[in-house]
PDB file of C-alpha atoms and ligand atoms in Angstrom:
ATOM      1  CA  UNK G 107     -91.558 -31.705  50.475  1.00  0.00           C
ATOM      2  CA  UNK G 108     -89.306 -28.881  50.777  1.00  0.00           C
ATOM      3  CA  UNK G 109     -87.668 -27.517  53.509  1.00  0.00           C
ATOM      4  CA  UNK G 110     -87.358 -23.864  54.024  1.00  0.00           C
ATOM      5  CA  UNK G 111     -85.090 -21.634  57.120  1.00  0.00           C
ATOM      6  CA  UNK G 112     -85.678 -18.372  57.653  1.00  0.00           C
ATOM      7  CA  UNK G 113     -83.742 -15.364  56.333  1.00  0.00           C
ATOM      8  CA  UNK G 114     -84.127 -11.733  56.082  1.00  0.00           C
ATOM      9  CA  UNK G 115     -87.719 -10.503  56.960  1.00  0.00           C
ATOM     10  CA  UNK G 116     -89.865 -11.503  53.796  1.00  0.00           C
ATOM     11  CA  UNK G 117     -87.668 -14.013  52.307  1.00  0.00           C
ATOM     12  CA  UNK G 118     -87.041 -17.881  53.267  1.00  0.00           C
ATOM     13  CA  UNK G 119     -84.133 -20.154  51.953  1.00  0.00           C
ATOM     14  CA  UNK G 120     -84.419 -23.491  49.847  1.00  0.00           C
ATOM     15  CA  UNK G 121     -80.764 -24.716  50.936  1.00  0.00           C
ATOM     16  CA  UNK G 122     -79.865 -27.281  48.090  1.00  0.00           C
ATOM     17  CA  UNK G 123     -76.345 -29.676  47.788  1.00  0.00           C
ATOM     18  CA  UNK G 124     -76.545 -29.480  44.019  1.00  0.00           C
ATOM     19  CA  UNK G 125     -78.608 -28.182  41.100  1.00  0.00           C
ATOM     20  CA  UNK G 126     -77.909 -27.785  37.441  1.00  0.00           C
ATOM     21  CA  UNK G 127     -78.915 -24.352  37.815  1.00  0.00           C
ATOM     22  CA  UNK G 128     -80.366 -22.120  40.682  1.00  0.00           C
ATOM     23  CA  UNK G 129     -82.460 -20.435  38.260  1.00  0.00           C
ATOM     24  CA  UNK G 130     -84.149 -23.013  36.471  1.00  0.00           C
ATOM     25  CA  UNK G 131     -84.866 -24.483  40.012  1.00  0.00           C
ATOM     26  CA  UNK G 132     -86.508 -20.693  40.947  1.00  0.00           C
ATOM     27  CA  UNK G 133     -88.628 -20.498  37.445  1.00  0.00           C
ATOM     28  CA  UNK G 134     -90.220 -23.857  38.257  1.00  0.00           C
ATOM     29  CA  UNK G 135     -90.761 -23.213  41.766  1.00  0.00           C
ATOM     30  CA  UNK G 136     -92.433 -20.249  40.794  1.00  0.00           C
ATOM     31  CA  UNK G 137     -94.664 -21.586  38.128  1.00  0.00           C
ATOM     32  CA  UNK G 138     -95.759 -23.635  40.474  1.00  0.00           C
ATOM     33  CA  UNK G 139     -97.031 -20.983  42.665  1.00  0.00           C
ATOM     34  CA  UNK G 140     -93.729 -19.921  44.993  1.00  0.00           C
ATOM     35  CA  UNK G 141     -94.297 -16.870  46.913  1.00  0.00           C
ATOM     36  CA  UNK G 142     -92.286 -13.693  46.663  1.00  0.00           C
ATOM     37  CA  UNK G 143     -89.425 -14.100  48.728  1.00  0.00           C
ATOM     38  CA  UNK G 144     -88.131 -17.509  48.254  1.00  0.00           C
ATOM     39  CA  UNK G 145     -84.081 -17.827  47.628  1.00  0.00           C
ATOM     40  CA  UNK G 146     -83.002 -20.849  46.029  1.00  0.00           C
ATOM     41  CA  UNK G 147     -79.074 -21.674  46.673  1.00  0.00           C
ATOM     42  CA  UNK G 148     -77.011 -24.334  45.907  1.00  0.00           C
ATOM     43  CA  UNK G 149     -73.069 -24.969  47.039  1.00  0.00           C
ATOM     44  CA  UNK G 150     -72.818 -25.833  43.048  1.00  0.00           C
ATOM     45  CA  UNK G 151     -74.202 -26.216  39.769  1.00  0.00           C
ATOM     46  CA  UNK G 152     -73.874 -28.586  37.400  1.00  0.00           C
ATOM     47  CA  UNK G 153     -75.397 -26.345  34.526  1.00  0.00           C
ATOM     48  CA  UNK G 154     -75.290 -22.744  35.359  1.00  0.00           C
ATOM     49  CA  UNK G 155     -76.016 -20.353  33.304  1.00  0.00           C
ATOM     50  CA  UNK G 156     -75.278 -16.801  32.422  1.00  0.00           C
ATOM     51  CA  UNK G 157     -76.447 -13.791  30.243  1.00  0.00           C
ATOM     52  CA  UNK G 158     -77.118 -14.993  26.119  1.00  0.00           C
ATOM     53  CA  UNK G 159     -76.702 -18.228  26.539  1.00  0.00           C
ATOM     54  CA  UNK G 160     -73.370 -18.416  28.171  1.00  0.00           C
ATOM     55  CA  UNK G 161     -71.990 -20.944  30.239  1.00  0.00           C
ATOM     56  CA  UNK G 162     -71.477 -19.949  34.189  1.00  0.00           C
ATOM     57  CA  UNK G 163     -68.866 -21.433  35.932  1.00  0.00           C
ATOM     58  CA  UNK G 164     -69.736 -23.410  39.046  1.00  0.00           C
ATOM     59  CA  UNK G 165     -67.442 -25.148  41.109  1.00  0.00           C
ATOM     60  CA  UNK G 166     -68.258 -25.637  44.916  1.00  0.00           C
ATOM     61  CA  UNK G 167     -66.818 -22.344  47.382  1.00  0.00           C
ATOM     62  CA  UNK G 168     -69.067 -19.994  45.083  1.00  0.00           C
ATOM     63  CA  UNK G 169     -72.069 -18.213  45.923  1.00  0.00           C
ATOM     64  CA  UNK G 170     -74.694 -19.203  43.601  1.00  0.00           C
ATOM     65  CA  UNK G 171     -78.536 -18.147  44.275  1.00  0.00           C
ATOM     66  CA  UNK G 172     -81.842 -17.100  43.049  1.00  0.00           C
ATOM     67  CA  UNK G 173     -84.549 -15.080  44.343  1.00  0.00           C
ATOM     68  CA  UNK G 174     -87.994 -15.462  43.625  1.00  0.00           C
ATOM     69  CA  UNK G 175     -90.529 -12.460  43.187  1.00  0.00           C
ATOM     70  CA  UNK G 176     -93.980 -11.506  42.498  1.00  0.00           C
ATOM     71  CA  UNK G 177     -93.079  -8.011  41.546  1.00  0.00           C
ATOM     72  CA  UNK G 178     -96.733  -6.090  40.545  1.00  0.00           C
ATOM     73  CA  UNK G 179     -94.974  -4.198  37.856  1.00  0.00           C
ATOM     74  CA  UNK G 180     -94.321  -4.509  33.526  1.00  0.00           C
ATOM     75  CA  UNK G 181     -91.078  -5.941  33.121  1.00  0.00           C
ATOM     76  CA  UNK G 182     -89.232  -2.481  32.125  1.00  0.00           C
ATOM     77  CA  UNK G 183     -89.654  -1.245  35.470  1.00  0.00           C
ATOM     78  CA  UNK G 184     -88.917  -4.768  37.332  1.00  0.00           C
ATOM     79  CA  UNK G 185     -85.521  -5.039  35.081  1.00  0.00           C
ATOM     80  CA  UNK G 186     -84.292  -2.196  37.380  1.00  0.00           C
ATOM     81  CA  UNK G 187     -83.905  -4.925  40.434  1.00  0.00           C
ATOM     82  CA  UNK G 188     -80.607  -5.078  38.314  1.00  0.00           C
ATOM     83  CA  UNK G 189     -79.711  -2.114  40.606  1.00  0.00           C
ATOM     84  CA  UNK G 190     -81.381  -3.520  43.556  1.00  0.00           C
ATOM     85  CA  UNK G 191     -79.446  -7.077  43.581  1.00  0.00           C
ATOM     86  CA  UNK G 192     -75.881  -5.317  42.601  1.00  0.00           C
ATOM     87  CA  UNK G 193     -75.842  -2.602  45.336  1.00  0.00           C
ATOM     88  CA  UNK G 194     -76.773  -5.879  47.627  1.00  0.00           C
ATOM     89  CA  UNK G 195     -73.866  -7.887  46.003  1.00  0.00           C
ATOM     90  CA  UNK G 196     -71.567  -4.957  46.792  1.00  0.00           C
ATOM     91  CA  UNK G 197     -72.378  -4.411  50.314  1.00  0.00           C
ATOM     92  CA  UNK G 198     -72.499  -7.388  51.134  1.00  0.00           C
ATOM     93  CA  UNK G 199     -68.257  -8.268  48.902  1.00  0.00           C
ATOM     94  CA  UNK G 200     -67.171  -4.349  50.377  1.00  0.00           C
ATOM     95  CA  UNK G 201     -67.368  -5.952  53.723  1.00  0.00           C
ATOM     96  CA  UNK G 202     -64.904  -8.887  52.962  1.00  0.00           C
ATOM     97  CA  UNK G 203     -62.725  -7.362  50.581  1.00  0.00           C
ATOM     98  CA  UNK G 204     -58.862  -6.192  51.462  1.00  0.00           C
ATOM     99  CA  UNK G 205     -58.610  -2.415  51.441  1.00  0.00           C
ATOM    100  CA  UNK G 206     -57.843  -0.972  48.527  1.00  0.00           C
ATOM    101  CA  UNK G 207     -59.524  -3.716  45.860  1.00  0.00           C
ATOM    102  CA  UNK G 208     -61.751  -1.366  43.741  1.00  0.00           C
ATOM    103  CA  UNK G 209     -65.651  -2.585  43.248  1.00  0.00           C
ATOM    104  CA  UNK G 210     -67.351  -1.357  40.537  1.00  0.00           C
ATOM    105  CA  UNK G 211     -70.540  -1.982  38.860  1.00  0.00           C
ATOM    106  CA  UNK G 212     -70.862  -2.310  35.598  1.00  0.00           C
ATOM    107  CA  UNK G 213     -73.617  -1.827  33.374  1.00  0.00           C
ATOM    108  CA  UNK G 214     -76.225  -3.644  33.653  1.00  0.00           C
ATOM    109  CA  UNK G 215     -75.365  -6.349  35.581  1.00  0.00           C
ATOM    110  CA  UNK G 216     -71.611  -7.006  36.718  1.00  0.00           C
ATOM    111  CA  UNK G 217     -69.613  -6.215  39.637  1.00  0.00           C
ATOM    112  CA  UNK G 218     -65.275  -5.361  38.820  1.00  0.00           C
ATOM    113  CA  UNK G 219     -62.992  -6.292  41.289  1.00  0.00           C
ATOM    114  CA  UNK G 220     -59.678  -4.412  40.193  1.00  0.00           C
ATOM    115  CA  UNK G 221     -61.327  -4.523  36.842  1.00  0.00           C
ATOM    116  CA  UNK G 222     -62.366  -8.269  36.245  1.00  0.00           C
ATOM    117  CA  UNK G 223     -65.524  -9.856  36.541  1.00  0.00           C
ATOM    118  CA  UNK G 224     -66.602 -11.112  40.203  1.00  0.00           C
ATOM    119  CA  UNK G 225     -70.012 -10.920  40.288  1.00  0.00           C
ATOM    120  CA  UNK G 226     -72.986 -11.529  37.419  1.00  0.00           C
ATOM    121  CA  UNK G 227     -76.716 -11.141  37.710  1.00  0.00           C
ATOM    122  CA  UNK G 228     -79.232 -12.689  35.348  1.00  0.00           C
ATOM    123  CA  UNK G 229     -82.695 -11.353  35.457  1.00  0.00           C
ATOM    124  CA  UNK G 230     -85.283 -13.989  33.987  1.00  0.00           C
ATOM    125  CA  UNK G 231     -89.688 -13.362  34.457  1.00  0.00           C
ATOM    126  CA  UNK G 232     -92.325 -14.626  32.407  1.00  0.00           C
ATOM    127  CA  UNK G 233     -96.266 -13.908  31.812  1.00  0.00           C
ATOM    128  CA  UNK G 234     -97.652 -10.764  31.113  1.00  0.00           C
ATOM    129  CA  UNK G 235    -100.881 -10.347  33.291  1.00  0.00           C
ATOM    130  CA  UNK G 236    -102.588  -7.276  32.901  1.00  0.00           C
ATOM    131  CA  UNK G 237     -99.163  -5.778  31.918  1.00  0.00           C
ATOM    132  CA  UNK G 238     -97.562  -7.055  35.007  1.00  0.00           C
ATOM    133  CA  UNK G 239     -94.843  -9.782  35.129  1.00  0.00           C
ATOM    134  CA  UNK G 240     -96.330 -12.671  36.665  1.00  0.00           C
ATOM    135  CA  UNK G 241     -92.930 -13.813  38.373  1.00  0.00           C
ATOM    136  CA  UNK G 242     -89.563 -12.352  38.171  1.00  0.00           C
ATOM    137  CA  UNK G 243     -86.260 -14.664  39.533  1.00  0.00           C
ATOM    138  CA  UNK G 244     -82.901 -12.868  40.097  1.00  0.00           C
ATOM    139  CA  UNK G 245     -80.236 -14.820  39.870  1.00  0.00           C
ATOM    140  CA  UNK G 246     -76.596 -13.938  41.396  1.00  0.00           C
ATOM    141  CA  UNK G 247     -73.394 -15.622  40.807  1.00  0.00           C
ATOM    142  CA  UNK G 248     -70.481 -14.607  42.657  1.00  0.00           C
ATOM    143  CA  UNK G 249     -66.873 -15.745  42.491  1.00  0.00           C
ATOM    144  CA  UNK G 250     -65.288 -16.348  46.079  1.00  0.00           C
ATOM    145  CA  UNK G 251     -63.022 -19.254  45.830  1.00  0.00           C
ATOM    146  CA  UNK G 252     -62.884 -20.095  41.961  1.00  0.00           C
ATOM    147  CA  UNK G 253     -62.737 -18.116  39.042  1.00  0.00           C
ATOM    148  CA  UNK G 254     -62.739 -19.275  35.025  1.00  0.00           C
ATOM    149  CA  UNK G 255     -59.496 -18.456  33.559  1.00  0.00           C
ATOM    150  CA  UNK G 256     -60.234 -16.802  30.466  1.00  0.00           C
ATOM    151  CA  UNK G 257     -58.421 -13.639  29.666  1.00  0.00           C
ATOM    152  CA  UNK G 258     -60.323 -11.700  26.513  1.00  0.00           C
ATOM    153  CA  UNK G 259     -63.060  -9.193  26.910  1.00  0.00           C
ATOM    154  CA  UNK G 260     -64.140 -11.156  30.363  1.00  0.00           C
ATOM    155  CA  UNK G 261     -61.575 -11.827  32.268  1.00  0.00           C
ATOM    156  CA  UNK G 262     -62.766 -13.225  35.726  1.00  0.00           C
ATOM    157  CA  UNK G 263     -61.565 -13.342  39.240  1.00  0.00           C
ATOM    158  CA  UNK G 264     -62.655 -14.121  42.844  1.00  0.00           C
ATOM    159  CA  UNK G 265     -62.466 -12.612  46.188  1.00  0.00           C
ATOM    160  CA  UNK G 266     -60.047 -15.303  47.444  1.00  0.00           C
ATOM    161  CA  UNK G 267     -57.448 -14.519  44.482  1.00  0.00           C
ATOM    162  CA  UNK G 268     -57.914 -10.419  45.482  1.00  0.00           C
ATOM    163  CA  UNK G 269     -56.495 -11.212  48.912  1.00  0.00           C
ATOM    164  CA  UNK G 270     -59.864 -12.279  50.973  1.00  0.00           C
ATOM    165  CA  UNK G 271     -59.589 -14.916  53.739  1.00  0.00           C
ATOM    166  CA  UNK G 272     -61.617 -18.018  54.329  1.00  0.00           C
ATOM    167  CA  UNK G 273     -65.288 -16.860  53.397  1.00  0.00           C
ATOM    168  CA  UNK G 274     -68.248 -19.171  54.745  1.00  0.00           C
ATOM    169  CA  UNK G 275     -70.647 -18.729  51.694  1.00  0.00           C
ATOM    170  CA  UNK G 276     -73.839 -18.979  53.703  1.00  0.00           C
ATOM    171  CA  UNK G 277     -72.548 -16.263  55.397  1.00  0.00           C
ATOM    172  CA  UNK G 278     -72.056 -14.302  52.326  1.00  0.00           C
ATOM    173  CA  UNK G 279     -75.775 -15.470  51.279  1.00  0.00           C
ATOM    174  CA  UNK G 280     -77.669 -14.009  54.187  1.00  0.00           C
ATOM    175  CA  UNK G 281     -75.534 -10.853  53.620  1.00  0.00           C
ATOM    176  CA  UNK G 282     -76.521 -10.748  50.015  1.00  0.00           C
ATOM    177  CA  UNK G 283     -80.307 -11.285  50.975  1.00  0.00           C
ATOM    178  CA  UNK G 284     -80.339  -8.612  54.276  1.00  0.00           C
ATOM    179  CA  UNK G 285     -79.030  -5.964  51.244  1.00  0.00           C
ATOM    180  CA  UNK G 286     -81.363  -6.935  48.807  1.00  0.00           C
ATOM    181  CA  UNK G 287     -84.359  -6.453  51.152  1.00  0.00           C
ATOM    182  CA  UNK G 288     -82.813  -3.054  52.631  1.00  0.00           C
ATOM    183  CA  UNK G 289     -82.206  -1.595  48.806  1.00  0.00           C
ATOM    184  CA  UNK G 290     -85.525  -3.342  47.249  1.00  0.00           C
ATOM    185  CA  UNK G 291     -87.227  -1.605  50.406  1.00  0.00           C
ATOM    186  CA  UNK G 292     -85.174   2.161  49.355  1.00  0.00           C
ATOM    187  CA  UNK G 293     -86.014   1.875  46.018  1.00  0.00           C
ATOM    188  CA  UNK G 294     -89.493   1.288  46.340  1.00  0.00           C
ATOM    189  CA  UNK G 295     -90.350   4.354  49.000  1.00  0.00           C
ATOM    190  CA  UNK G 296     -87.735   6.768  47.447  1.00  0.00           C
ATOM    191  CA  UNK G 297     -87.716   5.557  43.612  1.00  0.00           C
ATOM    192  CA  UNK G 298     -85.148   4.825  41.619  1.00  0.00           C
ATOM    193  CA  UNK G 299     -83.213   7.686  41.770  1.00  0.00           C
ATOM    194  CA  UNK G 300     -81.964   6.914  45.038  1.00  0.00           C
ATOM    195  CA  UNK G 301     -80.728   3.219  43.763  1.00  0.00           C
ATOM    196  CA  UNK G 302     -79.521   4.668  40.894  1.00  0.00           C
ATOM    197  CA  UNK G 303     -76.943   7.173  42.555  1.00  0.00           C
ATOM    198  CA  UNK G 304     -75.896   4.920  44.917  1.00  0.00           C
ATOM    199  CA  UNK G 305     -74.833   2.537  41.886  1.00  0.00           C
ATOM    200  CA  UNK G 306     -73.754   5.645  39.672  1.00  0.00           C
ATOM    201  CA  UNK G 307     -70.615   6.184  42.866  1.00  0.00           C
ATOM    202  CA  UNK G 308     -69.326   3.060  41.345  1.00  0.00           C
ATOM    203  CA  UNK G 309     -69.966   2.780  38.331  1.00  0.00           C
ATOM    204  CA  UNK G 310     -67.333   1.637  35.704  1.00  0.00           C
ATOM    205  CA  UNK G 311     -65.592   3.765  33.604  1.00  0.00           C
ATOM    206  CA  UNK G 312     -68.711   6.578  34.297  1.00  0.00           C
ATOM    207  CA  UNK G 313     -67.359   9.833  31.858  1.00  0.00           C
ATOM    208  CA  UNK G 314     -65.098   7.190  29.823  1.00  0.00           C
ATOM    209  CA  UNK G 315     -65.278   5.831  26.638  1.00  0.00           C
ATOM    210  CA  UNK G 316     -67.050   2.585  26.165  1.00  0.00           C
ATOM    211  CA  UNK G 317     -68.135   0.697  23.895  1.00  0.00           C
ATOM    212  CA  UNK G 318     -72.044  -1.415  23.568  1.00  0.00           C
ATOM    213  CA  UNK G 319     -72.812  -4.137  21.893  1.00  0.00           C
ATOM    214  CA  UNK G 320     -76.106  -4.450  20.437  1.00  0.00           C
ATOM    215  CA  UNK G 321     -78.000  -7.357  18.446  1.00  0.00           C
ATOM    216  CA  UNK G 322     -77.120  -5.322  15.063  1.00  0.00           C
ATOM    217  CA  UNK G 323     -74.298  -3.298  15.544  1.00  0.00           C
ATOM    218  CA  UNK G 324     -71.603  -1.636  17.503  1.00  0.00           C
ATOM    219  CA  UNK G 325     -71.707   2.363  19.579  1.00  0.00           C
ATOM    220  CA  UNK G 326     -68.843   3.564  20.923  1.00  0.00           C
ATOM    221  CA  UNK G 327     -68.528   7.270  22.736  1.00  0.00           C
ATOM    222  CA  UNK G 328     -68.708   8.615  26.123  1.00  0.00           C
ATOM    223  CA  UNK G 329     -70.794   6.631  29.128  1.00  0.00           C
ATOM    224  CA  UNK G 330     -72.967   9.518  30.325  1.00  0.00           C
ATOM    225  CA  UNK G 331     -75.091   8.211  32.873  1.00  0.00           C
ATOM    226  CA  UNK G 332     -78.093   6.274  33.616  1.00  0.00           C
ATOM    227  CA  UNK G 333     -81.708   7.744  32.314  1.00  0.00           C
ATOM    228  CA  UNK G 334     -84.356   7.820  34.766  1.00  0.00           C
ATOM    229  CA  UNK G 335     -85.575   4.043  33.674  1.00  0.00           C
ATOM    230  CA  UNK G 336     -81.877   2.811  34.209  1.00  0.00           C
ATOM    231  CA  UNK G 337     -80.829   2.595  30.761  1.00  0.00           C
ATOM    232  CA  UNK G 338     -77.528   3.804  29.609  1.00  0.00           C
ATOM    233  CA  UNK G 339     -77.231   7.087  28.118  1.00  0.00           C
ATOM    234  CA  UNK G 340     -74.155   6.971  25.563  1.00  0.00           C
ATOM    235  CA  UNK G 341     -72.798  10.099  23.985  1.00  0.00           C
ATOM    236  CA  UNK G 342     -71.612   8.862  20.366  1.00  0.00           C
ATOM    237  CA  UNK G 343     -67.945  10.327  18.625  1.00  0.00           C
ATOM    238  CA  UNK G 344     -70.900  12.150  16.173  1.00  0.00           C
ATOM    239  CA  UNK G 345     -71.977  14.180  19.227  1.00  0.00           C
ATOM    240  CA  UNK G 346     -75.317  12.203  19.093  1.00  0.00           C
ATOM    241  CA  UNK G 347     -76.871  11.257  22.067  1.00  0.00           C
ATOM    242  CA  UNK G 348     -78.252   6.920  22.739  1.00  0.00           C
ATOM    243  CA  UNK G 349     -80.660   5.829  24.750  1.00  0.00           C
ATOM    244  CA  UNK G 350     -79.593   2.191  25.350  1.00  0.00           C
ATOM    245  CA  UNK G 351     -82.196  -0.618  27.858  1.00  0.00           C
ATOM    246  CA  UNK G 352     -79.685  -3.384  26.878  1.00  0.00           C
ATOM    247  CA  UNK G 353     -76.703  -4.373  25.868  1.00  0.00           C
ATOM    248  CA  UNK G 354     -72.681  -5.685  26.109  1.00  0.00           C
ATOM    249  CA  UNK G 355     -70.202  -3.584  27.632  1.00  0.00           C
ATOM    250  CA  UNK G 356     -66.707  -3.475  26.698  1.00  0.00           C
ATOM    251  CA  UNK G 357     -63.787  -1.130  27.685  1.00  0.00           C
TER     252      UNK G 357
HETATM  253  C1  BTN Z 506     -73.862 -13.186  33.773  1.00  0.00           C
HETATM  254  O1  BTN Z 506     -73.009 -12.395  34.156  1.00  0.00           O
HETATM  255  O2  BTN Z 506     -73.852 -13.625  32.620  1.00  0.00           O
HETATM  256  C2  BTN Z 506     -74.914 -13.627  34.753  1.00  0.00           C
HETATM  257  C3  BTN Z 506     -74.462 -14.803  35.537  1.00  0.00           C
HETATM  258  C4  BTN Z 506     -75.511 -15.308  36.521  1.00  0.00           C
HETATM  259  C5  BTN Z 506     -75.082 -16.595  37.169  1.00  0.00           C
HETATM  260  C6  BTN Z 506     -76.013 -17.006  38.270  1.00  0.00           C
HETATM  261  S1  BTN Z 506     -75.367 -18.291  39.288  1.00  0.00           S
HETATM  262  C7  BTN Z 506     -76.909 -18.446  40.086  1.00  0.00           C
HETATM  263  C8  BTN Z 506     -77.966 -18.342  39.015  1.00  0.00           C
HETATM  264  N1  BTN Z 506     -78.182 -19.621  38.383  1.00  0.00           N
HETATM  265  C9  BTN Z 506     -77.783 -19.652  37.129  1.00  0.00           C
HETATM  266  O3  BTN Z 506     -77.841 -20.653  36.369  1.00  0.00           O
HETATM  267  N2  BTN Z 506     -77.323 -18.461  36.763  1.00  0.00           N
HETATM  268  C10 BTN Z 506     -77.381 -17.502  37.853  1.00  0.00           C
END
């Protein structure tokens, strides 16, 4: 039987040594019949995973978690708790970061720390019920101790290598999860919009040229903003304007 502790109002924690991965844990749980609300965590994972297929790296000293939801809404409008969990990532790293490190988000689901990777989000539902999802998990990975060291079009780093002291990671959980309830809550009596410009304030390399990766080819041209659904708007070297719900970022 598991054991659950309290956390911010609405959501209860499934503490866990070790997992293979915090999100397979959180799809099973909610298959069979989890509530909205419940956060899986573990202190590591032996199998973690990140966005197409790629490998997460997850030593103990990280922050690795995954939140279970019930979200009554088709899964174009519940991919925008992209926004949601990285405003809550960034609150919650702002407060613990030296002065001066620069957070950004980056589209869709990173957070930059002086311009390397800290912070991923993986977004993974399932079953299409009247056009609804039938469960949505958000999974967060954060870098406080221990980063990969790969250099390339990812290179990584960690709150502890950008100058922050000791961090308790439970600590840094509850943070994470008081955030996520306070900009889930924003978003859903003010709308996106509000999310959205909160995220746009920090948003990486916003009026800069960028270029997205897409299953069959390659755009480059000028990052433009975020459409009212959340997908990047991408003004091509043609002058022609993109419309794009997902994809790789480079700079
Ligand atoms: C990415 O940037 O590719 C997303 C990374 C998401 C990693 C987190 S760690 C907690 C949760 N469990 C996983 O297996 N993956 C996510």
């Amino acid at each position: 039987m598991d054991r659950y502790e309290p956390l911010a109002a609405g959501y209860r924690l499934l503490a866990c040594e070790s997992l293979d991965s915090t999100n397979e844990r959180a799809r099973r749980l909610a298959r069979e019949g989890a509530p909205d609300g419940v956060v899986v965590w573990a202190r590591r994972q032996t199998a973690g995973r990140g966005r197409q297929g790629r490998q997460w790296h997850s030593p103990e000293g990280n922050l690795y978690c995954s939140i279970v939801l019930r979200p009554d809404m088709p899964a174009a409008a519940a991919a925008q708790f992209t926004f949601v969990a990285a405003l809550a990532l960034g609150d919650a790293v702002s407060g613990v970061i030296p002065h001066g490190v620069d957070l950004r988000y980056k589209w869709p689901n990173d957070i930059l720390l002086d311009e390397r990777k800290a912070a991923g989000i993986l977004l993974e539902s399932s079953g299409i019920a009247a056009g609804c999802l039938d469960w949505l998990v958000v999974g967060t990975g954060l870098n406080m101790e221990a980063y990969p060291q790969i250099e390339g079009q990812y290179p990584a780093t960690s709150l502890r290598a950008l100058g922050a002291g000791p961090l308790d990671v439970k600590d840094m959980l509850e943070r994470y999860v008081d955030g996520f309830a306070h900009w889930r809550m924003k978003w859903q009596n003010e709308g996106l919009p509000a999310i959205r410009d909160a995220w746009l304030r920090r948003a990486a390399r916003l009026g800069e040229r960028i270029t997205v990766r897409l299953p069959q080819e390659e755009l480059s041209g000028r990052f433009e903003g975020l459409d009212e659904s959340g997908a990047l708007l991408l003004r091509e070297d043609s002058g022609r304007g993109r419309t794009i719900s997902a994809g790789d970022v480079f700079f």
